[in-house]
Amino acid sequence: MNDRFSEELFLTNETGKMLYHKYAEHMPIIDYHCHLQPVEIAENKEFEDLGEMWLRGDHYKWRCMRTFGIDEKYITGDASYYEKYMKFAEILPQLVGNPIYIWCALELKRYFDIDEPLTAANAQEIYDRTKKLITEKHMTRRWCMEHSNVRLVSTTEDPIDDLRYHKALNEEKMFTRVITAFRPDKAMFCANADFAAYLAKLSAATEQPIDSFAEMLTALEKRLQYFQQITGTTVSDDGIPYFNWADYTPAEVEGIFAKARSGGKLTQHEIDQYQSAFLFEMARIYNRNHYVMQLHIGTYLDANTSHVKSVGQSTGFDCCDDAAPVKGVGELLNNLTTIGELPKTIIYPLDGTKIETWAILAAGFCDNGTKAKVQLGAPWWFNDQAFGIQRQFEACANLYPVSLSVGMLTDSRSFISYPRHELYRRVLCSYLGSLVERGEYFSGEEELKKTIENVCFNNVNEFFGFNVKV
């Protein structure tokens, strides 16, 4: 049995091994969607220990630790990072088949050159070794990005954010360029109790009154242009846990806006009308300002309400759902196409069992002049592991060219999660190699080289217009 990390991880055929080590292995990274905090990049503090690197803000690991019955004190509670690390080390060997096991193995290897498995027995030794290396190499947030050859990251901010840390970062000459994604979700969720309070904050940020739906859109576009001015971004991001297209008139939407702003209870049909109008108008704004529209579809947030109340949101209690029908998103894309204002769009469905249906939808809205104008995004959240990635390649290559994909992202709050790009690239090369060895692809190595380099780096650089030079 293997008792060490293998450099042939997920490379299940000789052609795939050759393709990965020759072409994919050393490609730079563009991480175009993550949840890193700009303040942490700006302050660039050295990490305290491996416990902080692994367990600070990582809801994947928190969720997993709870399944083993570990007390919340050692997850999001007031235990030290050392104590949390030791508890996590106890369960890691039992995560057989789980991506967290592989992610941790990759992170130990890539950042600390440790290729042995972490167990309760060697946890103290590995803790001491990694803590020493953190100090010796001065492992800061930026060090991690540079060490991983990350050339660009896009964080995610609300329209009311003043981007103070992005401004500070722009004044420095850094190896990794840092931009932001524009995420206007709070203006879309009109039924939320804090909708009126949010509009007041948006009004203050733009120094203009917001007494109508039209004025809100003007304010959002003003902030979107501000985001572009400060960071040069072309990235937007809309989360749609549920979306069902409903026809509307401008007068109806204005009435719904006024009702929501005054705290009135909305019907589901009114919510559908408002969200349809919101996404339609935001897409037009994205299009004329040369942004890419990203649609994250199918989240079931805060499923365990009692634990969310005691621990907080985004702490491991979110799930996936199929409440956003394909037809609803299709109607949005169709109405935008009808008026000639469909922006470049990436669709991220969280329900991986319907991935083929979404791929078919994306292919139906590509048109003249723009390569892969609407495309299926990387396997996201609960799908960003070897099985989910492989499933998407095998299911969707039949329906949408894999070669046009903008590749992987981390969607992470961790500064050492970049090996997720490596995992994706390994599965990609193994998949391509299997096609070659089964006789299903015979156009030669040069064409495969082009595909690999495009999926790993070139496509995303071109699609978003990042113009990253390497």
Tab-separated table of C-alpha atoms in Angstrom:
chain	number	residue	atom	x	y	z
A	1	MET	CA	0.000	0.000	0.000
A	2	ASN	CA	1.014	3.572	-0.667
A	3	ASP	CA	1.950	5.447	2.504
A	4	ARG	CA	3.133	8.652	0.862
A	5	PHE	CA	1.690	11.358	-1.364
A	6	SER	CA	2.078	10.358	-5.011
A	7	GLU	CA	2.998	12.802	-7.760
A	8	GLU	CA	0.841	10.666	-10.064
A	9	LEU	CA	-2.315	11.508	-8.109
A	10	PHE	CA	-5.406	11.104	-10.351
A	11	LEU	CA	-3.178	10.458	-13.379
A	12	THR	CA	-4.543	7.053	-14.300
A	13	ASN	CA	-2.931	6.575	-17.713
A	14	GLU	CA	0.463	7.186	-19.295
A	15	THR	CA	-0.745	9.802	-21.773
A	16	GLY	CA	-2.407	11.765	-18.998
A	17	LYS	CA	0.792	11.663	-16.929
A	18	MET	CA	2.786	13.009	-19.880
A	19	LEU	CA	0.279	15.770	-20.611
A	20	TYR	CA	0.089	16.906	-16.998
A	21	HIS	CA	3.812	16.976	-16.258
A	22	LYS	CA	4.753	18.430	-19.641
A	23	TYR	CA	2.067	21.093	-20.064
A	24	ALA	CA	-0.303	21.651	-17.139
A	25	GLU	CA	1.839	21.281	-14.049
A	26	HIS	CA	3.590	24.641	-14.116
A	27	MET	CA	0.896	26.811	-15.694
A	28	PRO	CA	0.165	30.025	-13.724
A	29	ILE	CA	-3.155	30.456	-11.946
A	30	ILE	CA	-5.939	32.978	-12.418
A	31	ASP	CA	-8.377	32.552	-9.535
A	32	TYR	CA	-11.313	34.528	-10.852
A	33	HIS	CA	-13.737	33.770	-8.001
A	34	CYS	CA	-12.806	33.535	-4.334
A	35	HIS	CA	-13.791	34.890	-0.936
A	36	LEU	CA	-10.428	36.016	0.367
A	37	GLN	CA	-10.578	39.142	2.513
A	38	PRO	CA	-8.738	42.105	0.917
A	39	VAL	CA	-7.805	43.386	4.375
A	40	GLU	CA	-5.795	40.209	4.939
A	41	ILE	CA	-3.950	40.632	1.649
A	42	ALA	CA	-3.239	44.276	2.461
A	43	GLU	CA	-2.010	43.600	5.997
A	44	ASN	CA	-0.081	40.526	4.812
A	45	LYS	CA	0.399	39.015	8.243
A	46	GLU	CA	2.430	35.875	8.815
A	47	PHE	CA	0.307	32.877	9.745
A	48	GLU	CA	0.290	31.743	13.345
A	49	ASP	CA	0.388	28.032	12.568
A	50	LEU	CA	-1.053	25.293	10.363
A	51	GLY	CA	-4.228	25.383	12.444
A	52	GLU	CA	-4.888	28.949	11.339
A	53	MET	CA	-4.008	28.177	7.710
A	54	TRP	CA	-6.384	25.236	7.623
A	55	LEU	CA	-9.238	26.029	9.964
A	56	ARG	CA	-9.752	29.791	9.907
A	57	GLY	CA	-12.939	30.395	7.936
A	58	ASP	CA	-13.001	26.986	6.231
A	59	HIS	CA	-16.621	25.852	6.349
A	60	TYR	CA	-15.770	22.669	4.404
A	61	LYS	CA	-13.652	21.426	7.306
A	62	TRP	CA	-16.065	22.782	9.931
A	63	ARG	CA	-18.941	20.881	8.373
A	64	CYS	CA	-16.869	17.716	8.277
A	65	MET	CA	-15.705	18.043	11.895
A	66	ARG	CA	-19.317	18.335	13.061
A	67	THR	CA	-20.191	15.035	11.401
A	68	PHE	CA	-17.644	13.381	13.704
A	69	GLY	CA	-19.309	14.933	16.730
A	70	ILE	CA	-16.471	17.324	17.567
A	71	ASP	CA	-17.519	20.042	19.964
A	72	GLU	CA	-18.174	23.448	18.385
A	73	LYS	CA	-15.520	24.886	20.697
A	74	TYR	CA	-12.922	23.261	18.429
A	75	ILE	CA	-14.633	24.344	15.208
A	76	THR	CA	-15.798	27.963	15.398
A	77	GLY	CA	-15.405	28.371	19.144
A	78	ASP	CA	-12.744	29.915	21.359
A	79	ALA	CA	-10.241	27.040	21.378
A	80	SER	CA	-6.790	27.938	20.081
A	81	TYR	CA	-5.815	27.104	16.517
A	82	TYR	CA	-3.425	24.517	17.943
A	83	GLU	CA	-6.266	22.797	19.777
A	84	LYS	CA	-8.489	22.931	16.697
A	85	TYR	CA	-5.689	21.501	14.563
A	86	MET	CA	-5.154	18.586	16.959
A	87	LYS	CA	-8.862	17.735	16.878
A	88	PHE	CA	-8.893	17.913	13.094
A	89	ALA	CA	-5.800	15.682	12.887
A	90	GLU	CA	-7.677	12.974	14.778
A	91	ILE	CA	-10.320	12.638	12.071
A	92	LEU	CA	-8.323	13.313	8.891
A	93	PRO	CA	-7.296	9.645	8.352
A	94	GLN	CA	-10.978	8.719	8.466
A	95	LEU	CA	-11.873	11.023	5.586
A	96	VAL	CA	-11.308	8.263	3.050
A	97	GLY	CA	-12.751	9.282	-0.326
A	98	ASN	CA	-13.424	12.834	0.835
A	99	PRO	CA	-11.833	15.749	-1.058
A	100	ILE	CA	-10.693	17.328	2.213
A	101	TYR	CA	-8.268	14.419	2.645
A	102	ILE	CA	-6.740	15.084	-0.774
A	103	TRP	CA	-6.772	18.875	-0.389
A	104	CYS	CA	-4.878	18.582	2.903
A	105	ALA	CA	-2.381	16.158	1.393
A	106	LEU	CA	-1.765	18.537	-1.512
A	107	GLU	CA	-1.393	21.516	0.826
A	108	LEU	CA	1.082	19.712	3.078
A	109	LYS	CA	3.126	18.718	0.044
A	110	ARG	CA	3.038	21.987	-1.877
A	111	TYR	CA	3.615	24.410	0.998
A	112	PHE	CA	5.674	22.294	3.423
A	113	ASP	CA	7.091	19.442	1.290
A	114	ILE	CA	5.499	16.903	3.608
A	115	ASP	CA	4.412	13.758	1.787
A	116	GLU	CA	3.457	11.582	4.754
A	117	PRO	CA	-0.148	11.281	5.944
A	118	LEU	CA	-1.214	13.303	8.963
A	119	THR	CA	-2.502	11.211	11.870
A	120	ALA	CA	-3.131	11.701	15.563
A	121	ALA	CA	0.199	9.952	16.178
A	122	ASN	CA	2.345	12.388	14.166
A	123	ALA	CA	0.167	15.491	14.549
A	124	GLN	CA	2.492	17.163	17.053
A	125	GLU	CA	5.575	16.495	14.959
A	126	ILE	CA	3.958	17.893	11.805
A	127	TYR	CA	2.636	20.858	13.754
A	128	ASP	CA	6.165	21.678	14.969
A	129	ARG	CA	7.709	21.211	11.506
A	130	THR	CA	5.154	23.419	9.783
A	131	LYS	CA	5.310	26.113	12.468
A	132	LYS	CA	9.085	26.279	12.063
A	133	LEU	CA	8.762	26.588	8.271
A	134	ILE	CA	6.111	29.312	8.593
A	135	THR	CA	8.593	31.384	10.595
A	136	GLU	CA	11.674	30.546	8.496
A	137	LYS	CA	9.987	31.277	5.163
A	138	HIS	CA	7.873	34.127	6.548
A	139	MET	CA	4.696	32.558	5.189
A	140	THR	CA	2.348	35.480	4.799
A	141	ARG	CA	-0.860	35.720	2.794
A	142	ARG	CA	0.941	37.092	-0.241
A	143	TRP	CA	3.724	34.527	0.099
A	144	CYS	CA	1.144	31.781	-0.359
A	145	MET	CA	-0.234	33.347	-3.532
A	146	GLU	CA	3.205	33.957	-5.007
A	147	HIS	CA	4.433	30.488	-4.036
A	148	SER	CA	1.453	29.040	-5.931
A	149	ASN	CA	2.153	31.168	-9.025
A	150	VAL	CA	-1.180	32.966	-8.723
A	151	ARG	CA	-1.157	35.885	-11.146
A	152	LEU	CA	-4.636	37.254	-10.406
A	153	VAL	CA	-7.329	36.789	-7.777
A	154	SER	CA	-10.824	38.238	-7.734
A	155	THR	CA	-12.345	38.707	-4.312
A	156	THR	CA	-16.079	39.365	-3.903
A	157	GLU	CA	-17.535	42.611	-2.537
A	158	ASP	CA	-20.916	44.200	-2.054
A	159	PRO	CA	-21.673	47.362	-4.098
A	160	ILE	CA	-21.556	49.520	-0.939
A	161	ASP	CA	-17.975	48.489	-0.111
A	162	ASP	CA	-15.607	51.456	-0.275
A	163	LEU	CA	-12.780	49.217	-1.608
A	164	ARG	CA	-10.260	50.893	0.690
A	165	TYR	CA	-8.031	47.834	0.795
A	166	HIS	CA	-8.215	47.365	-2.949
A	167	LYS	CA	-7.092	50.967	-3.342
A	168	ALA	CA	-4.120	50.314	-1.070
A	169	LEU	CA	-3.219	47.132	-2.947
A	170	ASN	CA	-3.351	48.928	-6.289
A	171	GLU	CA	-0.672	51.303	-5.074
A	172	GLU	CA	1.748	48.441	-4.522
A	173	LYS	CA	3.689	46.434	-7.048
A	174	MET	CA	2.618	42.893	-6.278
A	175	PHE	CA	3.254	39.562	-7.961
A	176	THR	CA	-0.469	38.795	-7.749
A	177	ARG	CA	-2.941	41.291	-9.144
A	178	VAL	CA	-6.012	41.677	-6.901
A	179	ILE	CA	-9.389	42.727	-8.298
A	180	THR	CA	-12.938	42.336	-7.054
A	181	ALA	CA	-16.256	40.926	-8.223
A	182	PHE	CA	-19.394	43.066	-8.022
A	183	ARG	CA	-22.069	41.147	-6.070
A	184	PRO	CA	-25.420	42.975	-5.785
A	185	ASP	CA	-27.422	40.173	-4.131
A	186	LYS	CA	-28.747	42.305	-1.266
A	187	ALA	CA	-30.479	44.583	-3.747
A	188	MET	CA	-32.105	41.583	-5.430
A	189	PHE	CA	-33.495	39.898	-2.317
A	190	CYS	CA	-36.374	42.324	-1.938
A	191	ALA	CA	-38.263	40.144	0.557
A	192	ASN	CA	-35.474	40.274	3.136
A	193	ALA	CA	-36.220	42.194	6.319
A	194	ASP	CA	-33.158	44.405	5.865
A	195	PHE	CA	-33.984	45.451	2.271
A	196	ALA	CA	-34.902	49.054	3.161
A	197	ALA	CA	-31.861	49.403	5.424
A	198	TYR	CA	-29.631	48.182	2.620
A	199	LEU	CA	-31.090	50.711	0.185
A	200	ALA	CA	-30.273	53.454	2.686
A	201	LYS	CA	-26.651	52.280	2.754
A	202	LEU	CA	-26.525	52.158	-1.040
A	203	SER	CA	-27.950	55.670	-1.166
A	204	ALA	CA	-25.253	56.895	1.213
A	205	ALA	CA	-22.518	55.191	-0.818
A	206	THR	CA	-23.669	56.881	-4.028
A	207	GLU	CA	-24.733	60.184	-2.436
A	208	GLN	CA	-28.046	60.102	-4.268
A	209	PRO	CA	-31.653	59.375	-3.291
A	210	ILE	CA	-33.103	55.930	-3.999
A	211	ASP	CA	-36.856	56.292	-4.066
A	212	SER	CA	-37.563	54.018	-7.026
A	213	PHE	CA	-36.408	50.849	-8.766
A	214	ALA	CA	-34.954	52.980	-11.575
A	215	GLU	CA	-32.966	55.098	-9.112
A	216	MET	CA	-31.646	51.937	-7.461
A	217	LEU	CA	-30.388	50.674	-10.821
A	218	THR	CA	-28.683	54.012	-11.468
A	219	ALA	CA	-26.982	53.767	-8.076
A	220	LEU	CA	-25.841	50.199	-8.719
A	221	GLU	CA	-24.386	51.111	-12.107
A	222	LYS	CA	-22.552	54.016	-10.516
A	223	ARG	CA	-20.995	51.634	-7.986
A	224	LEU	CA	-20.216	49.072	-10.676
A	225	GLN	CA	-18.298	51.721	-12.610
A	226	TYR	CA	-16.513	52.675	-9.394
A	227	PHE	CA	-15.428	49.044	-8.915
A	228	GLN	CA	-14.053	49.036	-12.450
A	229	GLN	CA	-12.296	52.348	-11.962
A	230	ILE	CA	-10.546	51.186	-8.768
A	231	THR	CA	-9.543	47.618	-9.712
A	232	GLY	CA	-10.081	47.335	-13.460
A	233	THR	CA	-12.496	44.471	-12.850
A	234	THR	CA	-14.830	42.922	-15.409
A	235	VAL	CA	-16.290	40.403	-12.956
A	236	SER	CA	-19.839	40.388	-11.604
A	237	ASP	CA	-21.499	37.731	-9.508
A	238	ASP	CA	-25.176	37.046	-8.814
A	239	GLY	CA	-26.368	34.341	-6.447
A	240	ILE	CA	-29.780	32.924	-7.312
A	241	PRO	CA	-30.853	30.255	-4.821
A	242	TYR	CA	-34.257	30.314	-6.482
A	243	PHE	CA	-35.206	31.990	-9.740
A	244	ASN	CA	-38.341	31.656	-11.815
A	245	TRP	CA	-38.865	34.099	-14.661
A	246	ALA	CA	-42.108	36.079	-14.448
A	247	ASP	CA	-43.197	38.693	-16.979
A	248	TYR	CA	-43.660	42.185	-15.609
A	249	THR	CA	-44.288	45.792	-16.564
A	250	PRO	CA	-42.143	48.697	-15.355
A	251	ALA	CA	-45.110	49.999	-13.355
A	252	GLU	CA	-45.559	46.655	-11.618
A	253	VAL	CA	-41.876	46.501	-10.639
A	254	GLU	CA	-41.969	50.030	-9.258
A	255	GLY	CA	-45.004	49.081	-7.179
A	256	ILE	CA	-43.279	45.970	-5.846
A	257	PHE	CA	-40.157	48.010	-5.034
A	258	ALA	CA	-42.209	50.530	-3.058
A	259	LYS	CA	-44.047	47.772	-1.226
A	260	ALA	CA	-40.814	45.966	-0.303
A	261	ARG	CA	-39.131	49.185	0.791
A	262	SER	CA	-42.006	49.970	3.150
A	263	GLY	CA	-41.881	46.504	4.704
A	264	GLY	CA	-44.975	45.106	3.001
A	265	LYS	CA	-45.353	41.353	2.602
A	266	LEU	CA	-44.739	40.286	-0.990
A	267	THR	CA	-46.394	37.403	-2.788
A	268	GLN	CA	-44.164	34.807	-4.474
A	269	HIS	CA	-45.293	36.090	-7.862
A	270	GLU	CA	-44.235	39.622	-6.926
A	271	ILE	CA	-40.834	38.348	-5.782
A	272	ASP	CA	-40.447	36.493	-9.095
A	273	GLN	CA	-41.359	39.630	-11.056
A	274	TYR	CA	-38.944	41.791	-9.092
A	275	GLN	CA	-36.052	39.344	-9.402
A	276	SER	CA	-36.723	38.880	-13.115
A	277	ALA	CA	-36.606	42.639	-13.645
A	278	PHE	CA	-33.541	42.962	-11.427
A	279	LEU	CA	-31.443	40.320	-13.194
A	280	PHE	CA	-32.585	41.509	-16.610
A	281	GLU	CA	-31.619	45.111	-15.932
A	282	MET	CA	-28.356	44.164	-14.188
A	283	ALA	CA	-27.410	42.017	-17.184
A	284	ARG	CA	-27.938	45.030	-19.454
A	285	ILE	CA	-25.704	47.063	-17.124
A	286	TYR	CA	-23.054	44.337	-17.221
A	287	ASN	CA	-23.225	44.212	-20.989
A	288	ARG	CA	-22.744	47.922	-21.594
A	289	ASN	CA	-19.927	48.108	-19.034
A	290	HIS	CA	-18.150	45.020	-20.450
A	291	TYR	CA	-18.592	42.846	-17.373
A	292	VAL	CA	-19.008	39.066	-17.384
A	293	MET	CA	-22.212	37.925	-15.667
A	294	GLN	CA	-21.731	34.967	-13.331
A	295	LEU	CA	-24.863	33.169	-12.124
A	296	HIS	CA	-24.404	30.921	-9.074
A	297	ILE	CA	-27.532	28.798	-9.092
A	298	GLY	CA	-29.243	26.515	-6.612
A	299	THR	CA	-28.000	27.222	-3.099
A	300	TYR	CA	-30.120	26.299	-0.105
A	301	LEU	CA	-28.737	28.674	2.500
A	302	ASP	CA	-28.935	28.379	6.294
A	303	ALA	CA	-30.652	24.993	6.279
A	304	ASN	CA	-30.000	24.441	9.999
A	305	THR	CA	-31.509	27.659	11.321
A	306	SER	CA	-30.896	27.020	15.024
A	307	HIS	CA	-27.183	26.433	14.479
A	308	VAL	CA	-26.890	29.399	12.130
A	309	LYS	CA	-28.436	31.531	14.856
A	310	SER	CA	-25.828	30.380	17.389
A	311	VAL	CA	-22.744	30.143	15.144
A	312	GLY	CA	-23.430	32.488	12.221
A	313	GLN	CA	-23.905	32.368	8.461
A	314	SER	CA	-21.437	30.761	6.037
A	315	THR	CA	-20.229	28.360	8.709
A	316	GLY	CA	-21.150	25.042	7.092
A	317	PHE	CA	-24.942	24.879	7.217
A	318	ASP	CA	-25.687	25.594	3.560
A	319	CYS	CA	-26.883	22.929	1.122
A	320	CYS	CA	-27.783	22.602	-2.552
A	321	ASP	CA	-31.238	22.702	-4.121
A	322	ASP	CA	-32.934	22.349	-7.497
A	323	ALA	CA	-35.453	25.154	-6.999
A	324	ALA	CA	-34.075	27.298	-9.844
A	325	PRO	CA	-35.512	25.750	-13.008
A	326	VAL	CA	-33.468	25.710	-16.187
A	327	LYS	CA	-36.365	27.366	-18.018
A	328	GLY	CA	-36.311	30.330	-15.621
A	329	VAL	CA	-32.687	31.127	-16.429
A	330	GLY	CA	-33.350	30.334	-20.075
A	331	GLU	CA	-36.097	32.964	-20.200
A	332	LEU	CA	-33.686	35.521	-18.746
A	333	LEU	CA	-31.067	34.718	-21.408
A	334	ASN	CA	-33.705	34.663	-24.145
A	335	ASN	CA	-35.142	38.061	-23.275
A	336	LEU	CA	-31.656	39.570	-23.216
A	337	THR	CA	-30.834	37.952	-26.558
A	338	THR	CA	-34.039	39.315	-28.069
A	339	ILE	CA	-32.928	42.898	-27.420
A	340	GLY	CA	-29.282	42.171	-28.327
A	341	GLU	CA	-27.930	42.861	-24.829
A	342	LEU	CA	-26.873	39.455	-23.515
A	343	PRO	CA	-23.492	39.814	-21.753
A	344	LYS	CA	-20.849	37.111	-21.576
A	345	THR	CA	-22.268	34.711	-19.019
A	346	ILE	CA	-21.032	31.821	-16.889
A	347	ILE	CA	-23.574	29.457	-15.334
A	348	TYR	CA	-22.713	27.563	-12.132
A	349	PRO	CA	-25.460	25.063	-11.212
A	350	LEU	CA	-24.979	23.551	-7.760
A	351	ASP	CA	-27.173	20.548	-8.496
A	352	GLY	CA	-24.588	18.407	-10.288
A	353	THR	CA	-27.150	15.780	-11.268
A	354	LYS	CA	-28.596	18.206	-13.821
A	355	ILE	CA	-25.275	19.424	-15.199
A	356	GLU	CA	-25.992	18.177	-18.729
A	357	THR	CA	-29.247	20.144	-18.923
A	358	TRP	CA	-27.442	23.363	-18.013
A	359	ALA	CA	-24.701	22.648	-20.574
A	360	ILE	CA	-27.350	22.322	-23.276
A	361	LEU	CA	-28.884	25.636	-22.200
A	362	ALA	CA	-25.507	27.406	-22.325
A	363	ALA	CA	-24.743	26.127	-25.827
A	364	GLY	CA	-28.106	27.386	-27.041
A	365	PHE	CA	-27.217	31.017	-26.325
A	366	CYS	CA	-23.813	31.320	-27.948
A	367	ASP	CA	-23.778	33.534	-31.015
A	368	ASN	CA	-21.659	35.196	-33.663
A	369	GLY	CA	-18.540	37.063	-32.675
A	370	THR	CA	-17.922	35.830	-29.122
A	371	LYS	CA	-16.318	32.490	-28.344
A	372	ALA	CA	-18.154	30.564	-25.619
A	373	LYS	CA	-20.374	33.561	-24.880
A	374	VAL	CA	-22.538	31.598	-22.439
A	375	GLN	CA	-20.754	28.714	-20.811
A	376	LEU	CA	-20.883	26.207	-18.020
A	377	GLY	CA	-18.677	27.220	-15.104
A	378	ALA	CA	-16.271	25.052	-13.141
A	379	PRO	CA	-17.778	22.392	-10.868
A	380	TRP	CA	-18.678	24.562	-7.919
A	381	TRP	CA	-18.866	24.238	-4.124
A	382	PHE	CA	-20.041	20.687	-3.363
A	383	ASN	CA	-18.933	19.589	-6.844
A	384	ASP	CA	-15.336	20.890	-6.826
A	385	GLN	CA	-13.717	17.512	-6.247
A	386	ALA	CA	-12.379	14.754	-8.493
A	387	PHE	CA	-15.709	12.981	-8.945
A	388	GLY	CA	-17.604	16.202	-9.710
A	389	ILE	CA	-14.926	17.419	-12.106
A	390	GLN	CA	-14.700	14.074	-13.907
A	391	ARG	CA	-18.487	13.843	-14.074
A	392	GLN	CA	-18.698	17.273	-15.688
A	393	PHE	CA	-16.016	16.458	-18.273
A	394	GLU	CA	-17.628	13.167	-19.248
A	395	ALA	CA	-21.195	14.453	-19.256
A	396	CYS	CA	-20.718	17.843	-20.828
A	397	ALA	CA	-18.017	17.341	-23.449
A	398	ASN	CA	-20.813	15.684	-25.419
A	399	LEU	CA	-22.793	18.911	-25.287
A	400	TYR	CA	-20.355	21.842	-24.896
A	401	PRO	CA	-16.662	21.856	-25.913
A	402	VAL	CA	-14.423	21.267	-22.894
A	403	SER	CA	-11.677	23.125	-24.741
A	404	LEU	CA	-13.563	26.433	-24.345
A	405	SER	CA	-13.864	26.261	-20.567
A	406	VAL	CA	-12.404	29.070	-18.436
A	407	GLY	CA	-11.162	26.423	-16.034
A	408	MET	CA	-11.033	26.144	-12.283
A	409	LEU	CA	-11.559	28.543	-9.371
A	410	THR	CA	-11.173	28.097	-5.626
A	411	ASP	CA	-14.361	29.771	-4.310
A	412	SER	CA	-12.348	29.724	-1.093
A	413	ARG	CA	-11.531	31.754	1.998
A	414	SER	CA	-8.178	29.986	2.358
A	415	PHE	CA	-4.826	31.245	1.128
A	416	ILE	CA	-3.540	27.706	0.621
A	417	SER	CA	-6.435	26.342	-1.428
A	418	TYR	CA	-4.716	26.815	-4.801
A	419	PRO	CA	-3.926	23.086	-5.135
A	420	ARG	CA	-7.591	22.798	-6.105
A	421	HIS	CA	-6.450	24.144	-9.474
A	422	GLU	CA	-3.823	21.397	-9.537
A	423	LEU	CA	-6.427	18.750	-8.779
A	424	TYR	CA	-8.616	20.041	-11.628
A	425	ARG	CA	-5.667	20.018	-14.034
A	426	ARG	CA	-4.730	16.472	-13.066
A	427	VAL	CA	-8.260	15.219	-13.686
A	428	LEU	CA	-8.374	17.143	-16.995
A	429	CYS	CA	-5.151	15.597	-18.264
A	430	SER	CA	-6.174	12.123	-17.142
A	431	TYR	CA	-9.501	12.563	-18.928
A	432	LEU	CA	-7.815	13.689	-22.135
A	433	GLY	CA	-5.275	10.888	-21.870
A	434	SER	CA	-8.027	8.297	-21.517
A	435	LEU	CA	-9.634	9.542	-24.743
A	436	VAL	CA	-6.315	9.197	-26.557
A	437	GLU	CA	-5.624	5.721	-25.235
A	438	ARG	CA	-9.122	4.514	-26.131
A	439	GLY	CA	-8.641	5.790	-29.672
A	440	GLU	CA	-11.309	8.480	-29.283
A	441	TYR	CA	-8.904	11.357	-29.940
A	442	PHE	CA	-6.070	11.296	-32.473
A	443	SER	CA	-5.425	14.896	-33.521
A	444	GLY	CA	-2.007	14.864	-31.909
A	445	GLU	CA	-0.061	16.235	-28.973
A	446	GLU	CA	0.172	19.800	-30.267
A	447	GLU	CA	-3.610	20.188	-30.286
A	448	LEU	CA	-3.870	18.718	-26.787
A	449	LYS	CA	-1.165	21.101	-25.602
A	450	LYS	CA	-3.250	23.998	-26.936
A	451	THR	CA	-6.380	22.701	-25.191
A	452	ILE	CA	-4.617	22.254	-21.856
A	453	GLU	CA	-2.963	25.670	-21.897
A	454	ASN	CA	-6.222	27.309	-22.921
A	455	VAL	CA	-8.330	25.639	-20.227
A	456	CYS	CA	-5.719	26.245	-17.526
A	457	PHE	CA	-4.988	29.884	-18.299
A	458	ASN	CA	-5.555	31.394	-21.735
A	459	ASN	CA	-9.344	31.074	-21.944
A	460	VAL	CA	-10.066	32.818	-18.639
A	461	ASN	CA	-7.530	35.534	-19.415
A	462	GLU	CA	-9.212	36.236	-22.748
A	463	PHE	CA	-12.837	35.771	-21.663
A	464	PHE	CA	-12.652	38.332	-18.845
A	465	GLY	CA	-10.171	40.578	-20.677
A	466	PHE	CA	-7.694	40.413	-17.772
A	467	ASN	CA	-4.634	40.827	-20.002
A	468	VAL	CA	-2.402	39.081	-17.469
A	469	LYS	CA	1.150	38.825	-18.794
A	470	VAL	CA	3.424	35.929	-17.859
